mmCIF file of C-alpha atoms in Angstrom:
data_model
loop_
_atom_site.group_PDB
_atom_site.id
_atom_site.type_symbol
_atom_site.label_atom_id
_atom_site.label_comp_id
_atom_site.label_asym_id
_atom_site.label_seq_id
_atom_site.Cartn_x
_atom_site.Cartn_y
_atom_site.Cartn_z
ATOM 1 C CA VAL A 1 0.000 0.000 0.000
ATOM 2 C CA LEU A 2 1.418 3.315 -1.059
ATOM 3 C CA PHE A 3 0.925 6.432 1.043
ATOM 4 C CA ARG A 4 1.366 9.629 -0.961
ATOM 5 C CA SER A 5 1.473 13.029 0.688
ATOM 6 C CA PHE A 6 1.200 16.302 -1.208
ATOM 7 C CA GLU A 7 3.078 19.053 0.647
ATOM 8 C CA ILE A 8 3.463 22.602 -0.604
ATOM 9 C CA ASP A 9 6.359 23.450 1.712
ATOM 10 C CA PRO A 10 9.634 21.574 1.058
ATOM 11 C CA LEU A 11 10.885 22.520 4.532
ATOM 12 C CA GLU A 12 7.866 20.796 6.135
ATOM 13 C CA ALA A 13 8.616 17.636 4.160
ATOM 14 C CA ALA A 14 12.281 17.747 5.173
ATOM 15 C CA ILE A 15 11.360 18.140 8.851
ATOM 16 C CA ALA A 16 8.867 15.249 8.629
ATOM 17 C CA ARG A 17 11.600 13.001 7.234
ATOM 18 C CA ASP A 18 14.242 14.099 9.759
ATOM 19 C CA GLU A 19 14.305 11.331 12.378
ATOM 20 C CA ARG A 20 15.881 13.677 14.938
ATOM 21 C CA TYR A 21 12.420 15.268 15.192
ATOM 22 C CA PHE A 22 9.899 12.677 13.973
ATOM 23 C CA THR A 23 10.023 8.923 13.488
ATOM 24 C CA TYR A 24 6.459 8.357 12.286
ATOM 25 C CA LEU A 25 7.392 7.866 8.644
ATOM 26 C CA ARG A 26 9.914 5.214 9.670
ATOM 27 C CA ASP A 27 7.829 3.555 12.397
ATOM 28 C CA CYS A 28 4.296 3.550 11.010
ATOM 29 C CA GLY A 29 4.741 0.174 9.332
ATOM 30 C CA HIS A 30 2.878 1.543 6.355
ATOM 31 C CA GLY A 31 5.278 0.682 3.582
ATOM 32 C CA PRO A 32 6.407 3.141 0.945
ATOM 33 C CA ILE A 33 5.685 6.795 1.691
ATOM 34 C CA ASP A 34 5.996 9.249 -1.151
ATOM 35 C CA ILE A 35 6.022 13.005 -0.533
ATOM 36 C CA VAL A 36 5.220 15.127 -3.592
ATOM 37 C CA ILE A 37 6.362 18.738 -3.205
ATOM 38 C CA GLY A 38 4.189 21.504 -4.642
ATOM 39 C CA ASP A 39 0.581 22.652 -4.717
ATOM 40 C CA GLY A 40 -1.488 19.611 -3.736
ATOM 41 C CA ARG A 41 -4.465 20.406 -5.932
ATOM 42 C CA LEU A 42 -2.300 20.864 -9.027
ATOM 43 C CA ASN A 43 -0.289 17.729 -8.307
ATOM 44 C CA ILE A 44 -3.242 15.485 -7.530
ATOM 45 C CA ALA A 45 -4.752 16.572 -10.863
ATOM 46 C CA LYS A 46 -1.793 14.818 -12.536
ATOM 47 C CA GLU A 47 -2.560 11.500 -10.793
ATOM 48 C CA PRO A 48 -4.497 8.740 -12.584
ATOM 49 C CA ASP A 49 -8.278 8.827 -12.148
ATOM 50 C CA GLY A 50 -9.628 6.265 -9.676
ATOM 51 C CA GLY A 51 -6.222 5.643 -8.117
ATOM 52 C CA PHE A 52 -6.864 6.561 -4.475
ATOM 53 C CA ASP A 53 -8.853 4.702 -1.821
ATOM 54 C CA VAL A 54 -8.767 7.698 0.523
ATOM 55 C CA ILE A 55 -7.885 11.343 0.045
ATOM 56 C CA ILE A 56 -7.271 13.402 3.174
ATOM 57 C CA VAL A 57 -7.281 17.178 2.818
ATOM 58 C CA ASP A 58 -5.698 18.686 5.919
ATOM 59 C CA ALA A 59 -4.961 22.353 5.256
ATOM 60 C CA PHE A 60 -7.439 24.462 7.224
ATOM 61 C CA SER A 61 -6.302 24.912 10.831
ATOM 62 C CA GLY A 62 -5.186 28.296 12.030
ATOM 63 C CA ASP A 63 -6.405 31.430 10.340
ATOM 64 C CA ALA A 64 -5.351 30.769 6.748
ATOM 65 C CA ILE A 65 -8.083 29.312 4.543
ATOM 66 C CA PRO A 66 -7.006 27.869 1.187
ATOM 67 C CA VAL A 67 -10.572 28.109 -0.118
ATOM 68 C CA HIS A 68 -9.617 26.735 -3.531
ATOM 69 C CA LEU A 69 -9.419 23.309 -1.824
ATOM 70 C CA LEU A 70 -13.137 23.384 -0.907
ATOM 71 C CA THR A 71 -14.707 24.565 -4.137
ATOM 72 C CA LYS A 72 -17.129 22.471 -6.144
ATOM 73 C CA GLU A 73 -14.393 22.028 -8.756
ATOM 74 C CA ALA A 74 -11.899 20.813 -6.147
ATOM 75 C CA ILE A 75 -14.322 18.266 -4.674
ATOM 76 C CA GLU A 76 -15.152 17.043 -8.193
ATOM 77 C CA LEU A 77 -11.417 16.625 -8.831
ATOM 78 C CA TYR A 78 -10.940 14.607 -5.629
ATOM 79 C CA PHE A 79 -13.801 12.302 -6.584
ATOM 80 C CA ARG A 80 -12.348 11.744 -10.067
ATOM 81 C CA LYS A 81 -9.139 10.616 -8.375
ATOM 82 C CA LEU A 82 -10.918 8.342 -5.858
ATOM 83 C CA ALA A 83 -11.707 4.682 -6.476
ATOM 84 C CA PRO A 84 -15.457 3.875 -6.748
ATOM 85 C CA ASN A 85 -15.812 3.282 -2.983
ATOM 86 C CA GLY A 86 -13.195 5.873 -2.067
ATOM 87 C CA LEU A 87 -13.599 8.316 0.795
ATOM 88 C CA LEU A 88 -12.686 11.981 1.063
ATOM 89 C CA LEU A 89 -11.737 13.208 4.542
ATOM 90 C CA LEU A 90 -11.611 16.951 5.132
ATOM 91 C CA HIS A 91 -10.023 18.493 8.212
ATOM 92 C CA ILE A 92 -12.007 21.737 8.467
ATOM 93 C CA THR A 93 -10.884 23.048 11.852
ATOM 94 C CA ASN A 94 -10.465 26.798 11.656
ATOM 95 C CA THR A 95 -9.864 29.509 14.205
ATOM 96 C CA TYR A 96 -12.311 32.053 12.807
ATOM 97 C CA ILE A 97 -14.596 30.608 10.121
ATOM 98 C CA ASP A 98 -17.148 27.786 10.311
ATOM 99 C CA LEU A 99 -16.329 25.822 7.150
ATOM 100 C CA LEU A 100 -19.007 23.152 7.669
ATOM 101 C CA PRO A 101 -21.798 25.101 5.848
ATOM 102 C CA VAL A 102 -19.467 25.620 2.868
ATOM 103 C CA VAL A 103 -18.658 21.909 2.676
ATOM 104 C CA ALA A 104 -22.300 20.938 3.277
ATOM 105 C CA ASN A 105 -23.497 23.017 0.344
ATOM 106 C CA VAL A 106 -20.843 21.721 -2.058
ATOM 107 C CA VAL A 107 -21.545 18.123 -0.997
ATOM 108 C CA ASP A 108 -25.270 18.662 -1.540
ATOM 109 C CA ALA A 109 -24.752 20.351 -4.920
ATOM 110 C CA LEU A 110 -22.692 17.356 -6.110
ATOM 111 C CA GLY A 111 -25.173 14.764 -4.812
ATOM 112 C CA LEU A 112 -22.651 13.286 -2.372
ATOM 113 C CA HIS A 113 -23.155 12.126 1.223
ATOM 114 C CA ALA A 114 -21.185 13.337 4.223
ATOM 115 C CA ARG A 115 -20.853 12.946 7.978
ATOM 116 C CA GLN A 116 -18.996 15.194 10.375
ATOM 117 C CA VAL A 117 -17.429 14.920 13.792
ATOM 118 C CA ASP A 118 -16.224 17.572 16.178
ATOM 119 C CA PHE A 119 -13.512 16.172 18.426
ATOM 120 C CA ASN A 120 -13.781 18.563 21.348
ATOM 121 C CA ASP A 121 -12.597 18.579 24.969
ATOM 122 C CA VAL A 122 -14.989 15.771 25.957
ATOM 123 C CA PHE A 123 -13.343 13.349 23.543
ATOM 124 C CA MET A 124 -9.771 14.577 23.761
ATOM 125 C CA THR A 125 -6.775 12.435 24.495
ATOM 126 C CA PRO A 126 -3.994 13.947 26.599
ATOM 127 C CA PHE A 127 -2.151 16.611 24.613
ATOM 128 C CA GLY A 128 -4.750 16.451 21.830
ATOM 129 C CA LEU A 129 -6.225 19.510 20.197
ATOM 130 C CA PRO A 130 -9.857 19.966 19.166
ATOM 131 C CA SER A 131 -10.528 19.244 15.514
ATOM 132 C CA GLN A 132 -13.461 19.031 13.134
ATOM 133 C CA TRP A 133 -13.586 16.490 10.321
ATOM 134 C CA VAL A 134 -15.952 15.674 7.459
ATOM 135 C CA VAL A 135 -16.005 12.369 5.579
ATOM 136 C CA VAL A 136 -17.561 12.465 2.101
ATOM 137 C CA ALA A 137 -18.613 9.545 -0.112
ATOM 138 C CA ARG A 138 -20.558 8.867 -3.247
ATOM 139 C CA PRO A 139 -24.331 8.416 -2.838
ATOM 140 C CA SER A 140 -24.156 4.859 -1.464
ATOM 141 C CA GLU A 141 -24.804 5.657 2.199
ATOM 142 C CA ASN A 142 -23.376 2.226 3.032
ATOM 143 C CA ASP A 143 -19.908 3.727 2.643
ATOM 144 C CA LEU A 144 -20.574 6.016 5.603
ATOM 145 C CA GLU A 145 -22.562 3.696 7.891
ATOM 146 C CA ARG A 146 -19.461 2.667 9.803
ATOM 147 C CA PHE A 147 -18.943 6.284 10.877
ATOM 148 C CA GLY A 148 -22.336 6.464 12.618
ATOM 149 C CA TRP A 149 -21.548 4.034 15.414
ATOM 150 C CA GLN A 150 -18.058 5.102 16.448
ATOM 151 C CA ILE A 151 -17.310 6.038 20.072
ATOM 152 C CA VAL A 152 -17.594 9.599 18.853
ATOM 153 C CA PRO A 153 -20.464 9.360 16.329
ATOM 154 C CA TRP A 154 -20.173 11.135 13.020
ATOM 155 C CA THR A 155 -23.441 12.942 12.330
ATOM 156 C CA PRO A 156 -24.961 13.464 8.849
ATOM 157 C CA VAL A 157 -24.062 16.724 7.119
ATOM 158 C CA LEU A 158 -27.082 18.647 5.830
ATOM 159 C CA PRO A 159 -27.012 21.596 3.436
ATOM 160 C CA ASP A 160 -27.037 25.080 4.903
ATOM 161 C CA GLN A 161 -30.180 26.621 3.442
ATOM 162 C CA ILE A 162 -29.034 30.170 4.232
ATOM 163 C CA GLY A 163 -25.751 29.871 2.341
ATOM 164 C CA ARG A 164 -27.113 27.551 -0.369
ATOM 165 C CA ALA A 165 -27.211 30.222 -3.072
ATOM 166 C CA HIS A 166 -23.440 30.712 -2.872
ATOM 167 C CA VAL A 167 -22.339 27.272 -4.164
#
């Protein structure tokens, strides 16, 4: 199983590979790990269609919002690159903006299904930070059933009727 990471910052990739700081890449037992340097959306567009089982987009924490990663066009791109039963996971934690309505409206406009979870203080492990995640799948709800019964249940994502006109 190949794990491919798209990282815009070459310094971040170098730090991740430097075992003086992190040993995850060595110790995860995952097999080959490939780090592609450059804009993730542009680089994933070059990948073969249907080649990924899971795509994780983790670029939203803090106050910077790379909104081009949440557009209808971006989500369509991710789903072209996903295998038929592939899942898209979006880390949408943000300091200032609630990104869930944006994702909900794009998901609805594309006819996809999604569930979300908010890992907050109640569910935190020691030294953990709160985070909000959305998992998106094609219309077969069966792909998301397993997320409904987790210790921290993932709830269905419904479109935001107020912001609906902006998709």
